[in-house]
Coordinates of N, CA and C in Angstrom, one line a residue:
X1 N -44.6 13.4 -13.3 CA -44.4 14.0 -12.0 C -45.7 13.9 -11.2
X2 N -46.9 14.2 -11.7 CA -48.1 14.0 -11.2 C -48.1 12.7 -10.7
X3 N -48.1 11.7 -11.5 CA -47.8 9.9 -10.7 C -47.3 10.0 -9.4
X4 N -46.3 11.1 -9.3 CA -45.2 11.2 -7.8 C -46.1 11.6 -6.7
X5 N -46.8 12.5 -7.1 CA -47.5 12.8 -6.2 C -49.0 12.1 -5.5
X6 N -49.6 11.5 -6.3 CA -50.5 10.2 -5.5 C -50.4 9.0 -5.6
X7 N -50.9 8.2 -4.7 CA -51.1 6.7 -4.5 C -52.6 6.2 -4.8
X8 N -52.8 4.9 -4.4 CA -53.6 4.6 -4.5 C -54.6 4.6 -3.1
X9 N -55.6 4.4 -3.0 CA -56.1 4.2 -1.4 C -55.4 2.8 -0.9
X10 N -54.9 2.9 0.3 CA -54.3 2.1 1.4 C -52.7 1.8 1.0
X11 N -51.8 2.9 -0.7 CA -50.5 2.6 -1.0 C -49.5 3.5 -0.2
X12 N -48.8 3.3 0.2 CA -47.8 4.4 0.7 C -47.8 5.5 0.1
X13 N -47.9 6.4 0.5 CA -47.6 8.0 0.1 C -46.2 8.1 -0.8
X14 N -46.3 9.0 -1.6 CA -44.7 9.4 -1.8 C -43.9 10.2 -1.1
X15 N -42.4 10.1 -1.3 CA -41.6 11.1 0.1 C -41.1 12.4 -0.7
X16 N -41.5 13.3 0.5 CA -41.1 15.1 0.4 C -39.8 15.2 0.6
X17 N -38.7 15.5 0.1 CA -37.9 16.0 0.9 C -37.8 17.5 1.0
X18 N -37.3 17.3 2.3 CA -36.9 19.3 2.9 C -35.5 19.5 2.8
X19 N -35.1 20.7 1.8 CA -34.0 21.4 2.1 C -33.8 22.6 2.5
X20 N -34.1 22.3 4.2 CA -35.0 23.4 4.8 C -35.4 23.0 5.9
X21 N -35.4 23.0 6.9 CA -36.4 22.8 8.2 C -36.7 23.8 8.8
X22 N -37.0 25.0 8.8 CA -37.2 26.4 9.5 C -38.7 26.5 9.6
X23 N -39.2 27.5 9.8 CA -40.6 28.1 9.7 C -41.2 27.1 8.4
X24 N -41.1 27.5 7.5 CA -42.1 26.9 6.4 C -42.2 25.7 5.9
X25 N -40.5 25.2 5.9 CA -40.0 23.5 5.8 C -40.9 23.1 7.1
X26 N -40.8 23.3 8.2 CA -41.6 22.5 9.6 C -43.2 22.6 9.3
X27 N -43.6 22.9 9.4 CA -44.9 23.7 8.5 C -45.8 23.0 8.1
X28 N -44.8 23.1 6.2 CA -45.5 22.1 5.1 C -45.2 20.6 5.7
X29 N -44.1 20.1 6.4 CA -43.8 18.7 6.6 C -45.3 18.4 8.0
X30 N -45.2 19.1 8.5 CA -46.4 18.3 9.0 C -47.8 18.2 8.7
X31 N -47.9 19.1 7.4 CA -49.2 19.2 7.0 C -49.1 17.6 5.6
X32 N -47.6 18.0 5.4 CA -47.8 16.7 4.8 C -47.4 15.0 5.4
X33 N -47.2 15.2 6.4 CA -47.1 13.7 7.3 C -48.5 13.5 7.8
X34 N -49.5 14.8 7.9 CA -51.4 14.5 8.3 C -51.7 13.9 7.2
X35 N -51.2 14.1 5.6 CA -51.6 13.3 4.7 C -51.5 12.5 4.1
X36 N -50.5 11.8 5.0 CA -49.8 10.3 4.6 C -48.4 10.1 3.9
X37 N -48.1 11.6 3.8 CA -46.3 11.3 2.9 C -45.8 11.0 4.0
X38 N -44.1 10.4 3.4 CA -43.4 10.4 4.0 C -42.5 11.7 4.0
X39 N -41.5 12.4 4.9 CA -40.7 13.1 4.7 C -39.5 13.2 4.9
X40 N -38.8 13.7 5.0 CA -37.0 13.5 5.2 C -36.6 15.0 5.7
X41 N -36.5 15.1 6.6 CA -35.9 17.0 6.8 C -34.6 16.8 7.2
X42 N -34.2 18.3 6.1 CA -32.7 18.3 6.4 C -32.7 20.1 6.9
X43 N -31.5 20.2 7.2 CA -30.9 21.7 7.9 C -29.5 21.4 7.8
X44 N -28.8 22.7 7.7 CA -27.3 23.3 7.1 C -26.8 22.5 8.6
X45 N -27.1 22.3 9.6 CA -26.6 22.1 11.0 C -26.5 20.6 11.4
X46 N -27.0 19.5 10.5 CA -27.0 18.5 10.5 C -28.2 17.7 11.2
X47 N -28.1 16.5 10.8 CA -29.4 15.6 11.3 C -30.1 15.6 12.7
X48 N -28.7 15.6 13.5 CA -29.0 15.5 14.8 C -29.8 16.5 15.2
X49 N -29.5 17.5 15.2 CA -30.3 18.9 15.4 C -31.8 19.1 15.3
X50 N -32.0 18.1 14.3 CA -34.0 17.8 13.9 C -34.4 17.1 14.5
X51 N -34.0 16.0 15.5 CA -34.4 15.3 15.8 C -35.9 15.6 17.2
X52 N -35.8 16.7 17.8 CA -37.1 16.9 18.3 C -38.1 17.3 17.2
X53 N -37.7 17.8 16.1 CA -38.8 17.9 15.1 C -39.5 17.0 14.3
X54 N -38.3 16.2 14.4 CA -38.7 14.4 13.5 C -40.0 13.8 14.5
X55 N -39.2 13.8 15.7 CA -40.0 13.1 16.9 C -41.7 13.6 17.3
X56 N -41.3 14.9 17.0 CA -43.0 16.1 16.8 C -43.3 15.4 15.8
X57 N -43.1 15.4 14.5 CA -43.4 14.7 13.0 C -44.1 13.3 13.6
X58 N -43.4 12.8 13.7 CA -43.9 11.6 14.2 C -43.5 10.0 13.2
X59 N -43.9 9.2 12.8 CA -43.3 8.2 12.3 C -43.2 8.7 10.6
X60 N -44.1 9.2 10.0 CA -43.6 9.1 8.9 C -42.2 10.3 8.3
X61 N -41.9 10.8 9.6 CA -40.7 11.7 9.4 C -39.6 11.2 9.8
X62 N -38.0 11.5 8.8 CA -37.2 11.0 9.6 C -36.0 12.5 8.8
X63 N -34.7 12.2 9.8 CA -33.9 13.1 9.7 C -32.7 13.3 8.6
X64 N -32.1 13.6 7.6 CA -31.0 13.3 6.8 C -30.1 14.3 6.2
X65 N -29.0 14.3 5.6 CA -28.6 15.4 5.1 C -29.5 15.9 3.6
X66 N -29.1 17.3 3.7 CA -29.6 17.9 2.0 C -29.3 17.1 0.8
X67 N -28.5 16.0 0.9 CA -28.4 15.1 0.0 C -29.1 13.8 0.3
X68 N -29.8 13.4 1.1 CA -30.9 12.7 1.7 C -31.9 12.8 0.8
X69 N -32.3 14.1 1.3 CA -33.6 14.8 1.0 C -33.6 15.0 -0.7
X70 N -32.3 15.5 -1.5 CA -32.9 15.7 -2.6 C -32.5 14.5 -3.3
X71 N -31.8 13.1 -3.1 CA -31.7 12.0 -3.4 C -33.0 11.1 -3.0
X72 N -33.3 11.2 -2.5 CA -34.4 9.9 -1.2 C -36.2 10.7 -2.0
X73 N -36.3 12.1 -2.0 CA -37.0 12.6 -2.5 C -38.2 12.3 -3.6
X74 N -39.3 12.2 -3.3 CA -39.6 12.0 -5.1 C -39.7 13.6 -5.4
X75 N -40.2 14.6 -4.7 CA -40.6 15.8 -4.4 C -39.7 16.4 -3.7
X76 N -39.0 17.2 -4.1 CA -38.5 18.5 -3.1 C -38.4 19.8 -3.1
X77 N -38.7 20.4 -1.4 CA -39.1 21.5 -1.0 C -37.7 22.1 -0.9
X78 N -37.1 23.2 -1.6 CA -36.3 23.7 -1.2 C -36.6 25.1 -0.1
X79 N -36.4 25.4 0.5 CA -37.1 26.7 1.4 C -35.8 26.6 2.8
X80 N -34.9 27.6 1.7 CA -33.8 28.3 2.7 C -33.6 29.3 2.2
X81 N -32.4 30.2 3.1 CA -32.0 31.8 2.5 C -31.9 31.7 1.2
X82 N -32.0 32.6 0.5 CA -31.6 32.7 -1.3 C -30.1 32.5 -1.1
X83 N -29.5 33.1 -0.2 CA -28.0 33.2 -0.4 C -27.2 32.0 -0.7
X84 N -28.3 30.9 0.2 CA -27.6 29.7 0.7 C -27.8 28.9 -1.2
X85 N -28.3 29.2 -2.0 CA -28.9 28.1 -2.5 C -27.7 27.6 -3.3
X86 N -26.5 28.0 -3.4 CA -25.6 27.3 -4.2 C -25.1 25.4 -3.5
X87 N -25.4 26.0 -2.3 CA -25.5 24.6 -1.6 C -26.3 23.3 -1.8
X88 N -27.3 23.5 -2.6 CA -28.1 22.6 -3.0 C -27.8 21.6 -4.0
X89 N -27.7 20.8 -3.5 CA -27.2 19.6 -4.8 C -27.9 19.4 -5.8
X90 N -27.9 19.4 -6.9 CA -28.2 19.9 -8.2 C -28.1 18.2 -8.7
X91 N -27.3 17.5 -9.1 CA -27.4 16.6 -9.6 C -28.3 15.3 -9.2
X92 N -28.7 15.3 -7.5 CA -29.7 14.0 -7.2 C -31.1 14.7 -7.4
X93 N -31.4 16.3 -8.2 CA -32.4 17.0 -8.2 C -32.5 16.9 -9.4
X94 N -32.0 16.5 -10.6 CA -32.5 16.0 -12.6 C -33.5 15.9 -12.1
X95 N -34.4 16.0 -12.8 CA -35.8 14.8 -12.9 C -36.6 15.2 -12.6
X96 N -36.5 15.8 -11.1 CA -37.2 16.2 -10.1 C -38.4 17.5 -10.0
X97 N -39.2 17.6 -9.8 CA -40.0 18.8 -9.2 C -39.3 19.0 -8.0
X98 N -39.2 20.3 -8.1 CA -38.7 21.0 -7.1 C -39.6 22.2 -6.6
X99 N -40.0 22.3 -5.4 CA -40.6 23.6 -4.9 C -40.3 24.4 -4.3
X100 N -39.7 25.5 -4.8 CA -39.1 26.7 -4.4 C -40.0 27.8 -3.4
X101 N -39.5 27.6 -2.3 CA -40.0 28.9 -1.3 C -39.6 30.3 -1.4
X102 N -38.8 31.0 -1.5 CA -37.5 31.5 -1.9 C -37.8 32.8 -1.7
X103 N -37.6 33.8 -1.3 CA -37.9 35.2 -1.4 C -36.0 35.9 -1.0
X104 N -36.2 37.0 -1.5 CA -34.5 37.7 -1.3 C -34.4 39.1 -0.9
X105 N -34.0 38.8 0.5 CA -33.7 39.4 1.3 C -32.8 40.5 1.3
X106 N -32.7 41.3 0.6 CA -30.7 41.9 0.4 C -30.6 42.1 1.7
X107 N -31.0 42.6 2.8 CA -30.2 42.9 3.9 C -29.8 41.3 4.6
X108 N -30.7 40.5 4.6 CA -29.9 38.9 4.7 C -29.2 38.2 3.7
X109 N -29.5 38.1 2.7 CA -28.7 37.4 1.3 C -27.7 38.2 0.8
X110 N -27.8 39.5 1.0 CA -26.3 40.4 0.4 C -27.1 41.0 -1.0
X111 N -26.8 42.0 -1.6 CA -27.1 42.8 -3.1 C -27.1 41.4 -4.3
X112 N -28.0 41.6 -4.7 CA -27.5 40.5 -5.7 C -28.0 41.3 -7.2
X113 N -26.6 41.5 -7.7 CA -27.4 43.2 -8.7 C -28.4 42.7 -10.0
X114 N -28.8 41.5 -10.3 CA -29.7 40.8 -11.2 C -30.8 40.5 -10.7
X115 N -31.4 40.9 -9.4 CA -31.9 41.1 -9.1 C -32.3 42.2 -8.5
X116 N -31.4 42.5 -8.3 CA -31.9 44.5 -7.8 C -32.2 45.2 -9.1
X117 N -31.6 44.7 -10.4 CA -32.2 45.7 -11.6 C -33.2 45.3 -12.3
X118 N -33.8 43.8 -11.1 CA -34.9 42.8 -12.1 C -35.1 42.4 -12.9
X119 N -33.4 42.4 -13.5 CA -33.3 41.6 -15.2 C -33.4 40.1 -15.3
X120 N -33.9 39.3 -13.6 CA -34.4 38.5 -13.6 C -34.6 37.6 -12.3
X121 N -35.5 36.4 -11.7 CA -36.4 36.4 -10.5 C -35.7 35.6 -10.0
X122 N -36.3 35.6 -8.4 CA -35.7 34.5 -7.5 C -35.5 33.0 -7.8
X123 N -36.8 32.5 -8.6 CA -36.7 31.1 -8.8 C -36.5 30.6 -10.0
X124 N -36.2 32.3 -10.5 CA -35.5 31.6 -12.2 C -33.9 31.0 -11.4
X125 N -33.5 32.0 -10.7 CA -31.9 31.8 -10.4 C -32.0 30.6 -9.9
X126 N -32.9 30.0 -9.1 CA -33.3 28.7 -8.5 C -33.4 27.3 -9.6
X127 N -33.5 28.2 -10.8 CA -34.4 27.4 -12.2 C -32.3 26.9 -12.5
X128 N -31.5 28.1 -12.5 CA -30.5 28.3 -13.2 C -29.8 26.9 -12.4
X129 N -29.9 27.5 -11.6 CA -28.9 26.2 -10.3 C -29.3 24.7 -10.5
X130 N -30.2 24.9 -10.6 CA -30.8 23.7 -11.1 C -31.5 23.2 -12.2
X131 N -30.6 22.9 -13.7 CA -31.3 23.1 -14.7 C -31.6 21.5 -15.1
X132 N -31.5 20.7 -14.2 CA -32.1 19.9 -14.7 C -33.4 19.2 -14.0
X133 N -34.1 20.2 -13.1 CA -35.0 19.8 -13.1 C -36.2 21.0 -12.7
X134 N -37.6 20.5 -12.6 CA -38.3 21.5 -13.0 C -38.6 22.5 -11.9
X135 N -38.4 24.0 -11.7 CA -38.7 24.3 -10.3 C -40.3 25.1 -10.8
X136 N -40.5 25.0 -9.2 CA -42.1 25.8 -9.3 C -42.8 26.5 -8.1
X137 N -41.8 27.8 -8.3 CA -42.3 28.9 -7.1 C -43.4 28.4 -6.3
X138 N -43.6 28.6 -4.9 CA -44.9 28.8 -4.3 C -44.8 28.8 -2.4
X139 N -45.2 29.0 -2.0 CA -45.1 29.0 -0.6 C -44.8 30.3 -0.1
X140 N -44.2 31.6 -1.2 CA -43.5 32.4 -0.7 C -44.0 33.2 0.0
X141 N -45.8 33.5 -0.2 CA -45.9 34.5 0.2 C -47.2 34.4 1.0
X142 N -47.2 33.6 1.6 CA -47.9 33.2 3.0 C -47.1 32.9 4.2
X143 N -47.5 33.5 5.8 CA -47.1 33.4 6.7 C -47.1 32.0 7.2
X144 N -45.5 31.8 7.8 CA -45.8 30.1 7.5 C -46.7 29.9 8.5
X145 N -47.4 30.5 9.6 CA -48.3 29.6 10.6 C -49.6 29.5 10.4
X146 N -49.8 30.8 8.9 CA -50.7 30.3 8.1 C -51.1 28.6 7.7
X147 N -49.9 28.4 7.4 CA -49.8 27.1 6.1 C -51.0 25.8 7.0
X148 N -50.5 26.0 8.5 CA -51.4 25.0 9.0 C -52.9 25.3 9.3
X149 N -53.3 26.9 9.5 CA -54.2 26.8 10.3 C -55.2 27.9 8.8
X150 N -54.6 27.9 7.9 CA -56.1 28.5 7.0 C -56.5 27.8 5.5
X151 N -56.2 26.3 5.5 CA -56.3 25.4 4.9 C -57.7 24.5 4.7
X152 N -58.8 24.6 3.5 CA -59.9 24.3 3.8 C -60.2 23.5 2.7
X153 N -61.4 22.6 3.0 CA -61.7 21.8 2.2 C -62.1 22.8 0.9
X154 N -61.7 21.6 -0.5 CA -62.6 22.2 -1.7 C -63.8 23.0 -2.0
X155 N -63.9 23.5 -2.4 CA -65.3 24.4 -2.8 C -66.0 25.1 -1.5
X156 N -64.9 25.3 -0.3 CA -65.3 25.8 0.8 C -65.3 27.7 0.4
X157 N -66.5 28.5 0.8 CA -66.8 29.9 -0.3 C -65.3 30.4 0.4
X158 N -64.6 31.9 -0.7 CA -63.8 32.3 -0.2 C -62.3 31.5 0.0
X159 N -62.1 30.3 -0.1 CA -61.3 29.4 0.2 C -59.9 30.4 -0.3
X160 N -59.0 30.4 0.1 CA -57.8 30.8 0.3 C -56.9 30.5 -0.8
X161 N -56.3 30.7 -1.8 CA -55.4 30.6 -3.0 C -54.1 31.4 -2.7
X162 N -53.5 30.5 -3.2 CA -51.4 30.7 -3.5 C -51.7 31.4 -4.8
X163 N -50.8 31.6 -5.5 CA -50.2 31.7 -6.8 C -48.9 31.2 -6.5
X164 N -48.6 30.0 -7.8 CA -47.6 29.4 -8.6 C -46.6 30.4 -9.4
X165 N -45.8 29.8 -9.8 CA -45.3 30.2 -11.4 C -44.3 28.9 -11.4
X166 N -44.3 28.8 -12.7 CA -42.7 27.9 -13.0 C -43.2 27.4 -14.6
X167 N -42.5 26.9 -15.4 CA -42.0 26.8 -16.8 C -42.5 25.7 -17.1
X168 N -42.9 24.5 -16.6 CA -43.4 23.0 -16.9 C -44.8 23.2 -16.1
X169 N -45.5 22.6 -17.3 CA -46.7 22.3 -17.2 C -47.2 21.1 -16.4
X170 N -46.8 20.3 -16.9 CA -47.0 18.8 -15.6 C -46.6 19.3 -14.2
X171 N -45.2 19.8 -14.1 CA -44.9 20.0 -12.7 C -45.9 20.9 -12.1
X172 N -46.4 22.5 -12.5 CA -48.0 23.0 -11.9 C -48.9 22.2 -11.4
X173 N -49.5 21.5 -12.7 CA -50.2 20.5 -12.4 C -50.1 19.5 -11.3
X174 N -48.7 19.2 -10.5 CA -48.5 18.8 -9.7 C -48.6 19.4 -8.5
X175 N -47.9 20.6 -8.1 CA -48.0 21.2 -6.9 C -49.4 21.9 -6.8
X176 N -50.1 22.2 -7.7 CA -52.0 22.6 -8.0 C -52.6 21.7 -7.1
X177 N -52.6 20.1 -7.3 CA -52.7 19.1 -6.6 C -52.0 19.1 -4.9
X178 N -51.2 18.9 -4.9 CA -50.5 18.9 -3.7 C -51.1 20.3 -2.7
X179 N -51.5 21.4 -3.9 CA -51.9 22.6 -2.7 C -53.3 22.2 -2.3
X180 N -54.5 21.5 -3.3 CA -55.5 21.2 -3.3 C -55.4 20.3 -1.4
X181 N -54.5 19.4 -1.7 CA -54.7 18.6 -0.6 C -54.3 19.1 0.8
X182 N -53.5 20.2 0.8 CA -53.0 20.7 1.5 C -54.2 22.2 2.5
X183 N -55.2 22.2 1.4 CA -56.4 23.3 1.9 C -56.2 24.3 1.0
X184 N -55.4 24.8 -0.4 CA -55.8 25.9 -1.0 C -56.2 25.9 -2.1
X185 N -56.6 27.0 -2.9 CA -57.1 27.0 -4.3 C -55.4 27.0 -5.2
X186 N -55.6 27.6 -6.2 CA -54.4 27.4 -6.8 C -54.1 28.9 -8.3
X187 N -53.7 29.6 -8.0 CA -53.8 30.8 -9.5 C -52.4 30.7 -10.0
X188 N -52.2 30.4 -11.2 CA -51.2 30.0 -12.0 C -51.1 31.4 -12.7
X189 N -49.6 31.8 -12.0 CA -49.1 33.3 -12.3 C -48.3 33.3 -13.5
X190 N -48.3 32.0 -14.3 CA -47.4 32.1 -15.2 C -46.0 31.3 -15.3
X191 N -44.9 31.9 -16.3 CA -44.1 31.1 -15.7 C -42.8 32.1 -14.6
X192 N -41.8 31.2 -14.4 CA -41.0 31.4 -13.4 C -40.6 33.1 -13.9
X193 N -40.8 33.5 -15.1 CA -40.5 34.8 -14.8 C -41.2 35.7 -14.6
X194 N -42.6 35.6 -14.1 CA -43.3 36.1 -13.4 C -44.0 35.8 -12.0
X195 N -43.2 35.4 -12.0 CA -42.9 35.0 -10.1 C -42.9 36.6 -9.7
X196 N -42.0 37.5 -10.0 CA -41.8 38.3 -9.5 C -43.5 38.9 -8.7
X197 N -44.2 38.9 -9.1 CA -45.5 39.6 -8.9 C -46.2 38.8 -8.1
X198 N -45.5 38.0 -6.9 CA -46.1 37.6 -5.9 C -44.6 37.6 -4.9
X199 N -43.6 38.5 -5.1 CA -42.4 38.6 -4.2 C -43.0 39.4 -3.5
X200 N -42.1 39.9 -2.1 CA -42.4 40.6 -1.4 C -42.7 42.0 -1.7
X201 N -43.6 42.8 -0.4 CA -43.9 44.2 -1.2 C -44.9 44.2 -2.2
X202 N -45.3 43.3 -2.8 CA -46.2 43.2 -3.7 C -47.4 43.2 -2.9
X203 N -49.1 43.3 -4.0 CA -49.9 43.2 -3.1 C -50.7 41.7 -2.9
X204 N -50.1 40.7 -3.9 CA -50.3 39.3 -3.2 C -49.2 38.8 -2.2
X205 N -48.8 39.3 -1.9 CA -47.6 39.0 -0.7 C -48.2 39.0 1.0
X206 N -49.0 38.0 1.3 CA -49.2 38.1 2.8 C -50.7 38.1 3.0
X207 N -51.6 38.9 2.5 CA -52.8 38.8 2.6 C -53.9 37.5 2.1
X208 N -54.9 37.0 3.0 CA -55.8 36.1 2.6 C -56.6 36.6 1.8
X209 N -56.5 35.8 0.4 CA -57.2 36.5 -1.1 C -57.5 35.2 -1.6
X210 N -59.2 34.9 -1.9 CA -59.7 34.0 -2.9 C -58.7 34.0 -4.0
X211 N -59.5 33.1 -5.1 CA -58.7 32.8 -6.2 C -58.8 34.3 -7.1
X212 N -60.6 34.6 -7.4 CA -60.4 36.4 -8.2 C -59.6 37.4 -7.2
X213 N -59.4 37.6 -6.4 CA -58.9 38.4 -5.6 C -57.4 38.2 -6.2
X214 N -56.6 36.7 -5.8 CA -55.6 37.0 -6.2 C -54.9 37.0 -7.4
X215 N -56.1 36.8 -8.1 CA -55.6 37.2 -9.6 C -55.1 38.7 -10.1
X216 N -56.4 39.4 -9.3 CA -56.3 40.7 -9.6 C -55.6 41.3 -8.9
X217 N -54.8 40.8 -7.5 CA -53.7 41.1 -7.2 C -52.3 40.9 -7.9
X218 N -52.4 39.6 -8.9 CA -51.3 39.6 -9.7 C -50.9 40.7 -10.7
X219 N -52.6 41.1 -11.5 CA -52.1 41.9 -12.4 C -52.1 43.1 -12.1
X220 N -52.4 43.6 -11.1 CA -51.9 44.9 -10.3 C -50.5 45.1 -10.0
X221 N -49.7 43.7 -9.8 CA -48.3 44.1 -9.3 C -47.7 44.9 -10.3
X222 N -46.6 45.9 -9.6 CA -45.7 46.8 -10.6 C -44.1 46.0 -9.9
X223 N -43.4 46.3 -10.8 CA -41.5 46.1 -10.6 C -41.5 46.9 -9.5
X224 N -40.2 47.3 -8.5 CA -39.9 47.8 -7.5 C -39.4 49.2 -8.3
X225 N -39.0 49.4 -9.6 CA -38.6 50.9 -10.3 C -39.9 51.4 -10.4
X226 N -40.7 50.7 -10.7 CA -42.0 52.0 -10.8 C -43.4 52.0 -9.5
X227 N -42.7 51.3 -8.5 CA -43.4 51.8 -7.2 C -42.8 52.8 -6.6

């Protein structure tokens, strides 16, 4: 998976696909068409509909269905409602790293009681939907207008860190990279079932926090029964 994600100097990029074009799908795709990927954005409303955002994007973007995107893909960004995610094609996704945005809304996504009793996390259910390929929480808990404008070179002091989670070790190692290029540091929260401790309400949820900062924001998080 790491191979997916670099080239050589002057090779083609590899292609992102988006299942998703909203706030954070529009976002990450132009931070990654500044760095030479290609992209594919898709939306529940069809191709046509992107096409001023393809045109924003500019050449290395183009428009397709969610089956585009997770077939055409070497990489894919899933980042839609939780509710929606049964929609997501699962079978051109095997293989695949997948990067889950994902946070759950119950007043938008509806009660979902496995997750209201926390007997288990957003991107495990993401994990479940898709078990044949590897997912790996991240994007969730930054404001997406962040994503473009607090992105800084390596070893810049203070530099700004995500936390991850997900179950495959190569695949981290992948999006670690991809955040690298993208302007962040990287804190590896473990796996997909401790995602929870960067969902919403939490205190790494939204604030700009170095890499110690948001560590110790991770192990500060409590479950929603004992806040």
């Amino acid at each position: 998976m790491t191979e997916n994600m670099a080239a050589p100097s002057g090779a083609p990029r590899s292609t992102i696909g988006f299942i998703g074009s909203g706030n954070i799908g529009s976002h990450l795709a132009r931070l990654a068409v500044e760095r030479g990927y290609r992209v594919i954005m898709s939306n529940s409303r069809g191709p046509e509909t992107l096409q001023d955002l393809v045109a924003e994007l500019g050449d290395g973007a183009r428009a397709g269905t969610a089956e585009d995107a997770a077939t055409q893909g070497d990489v894919v960004v899933v980042t839609i409602p939780l509710k929606d995610i049964g929609a997501v094609p699962a079978q051109p996704l095997a293989g695949k790293l997948v990067i889950d945005t994902c946070n759950y809304y119950p007043e938008r996504d509806g009660h979902i009681a496995e997750l209201d009793d926390e007997s288990t996390t957003t991107s495990e259910l993401v994990q479940r939907h898709l078990p044949g390929s590897s997912v790996v929480k991240v994007f969730n808990n930054i404001h997406f207008a962040q994503l473009t404008t607090d992105g800084t070179p390596a070893g810049t002091p203070d530099r700004r860190a995500l936390p991850i989670a997900g179950d495959d070790s190569d695949a981290k190692q992948a999006v670690a990279e991809l955040l690298d290029e993208f302007g962040f540091d990287t804190v590896d929260a473990g796996p997909l079932a401790e995602g929870w401790r960067f969902q919403r309400d939490t205190a790494a949820y939204g604030p700009r926090l170095a890499a110690d900062a948001m560590r110790e924001a991770l192990e500060q998080a409590r479950r929603y029964a004992d806040m």
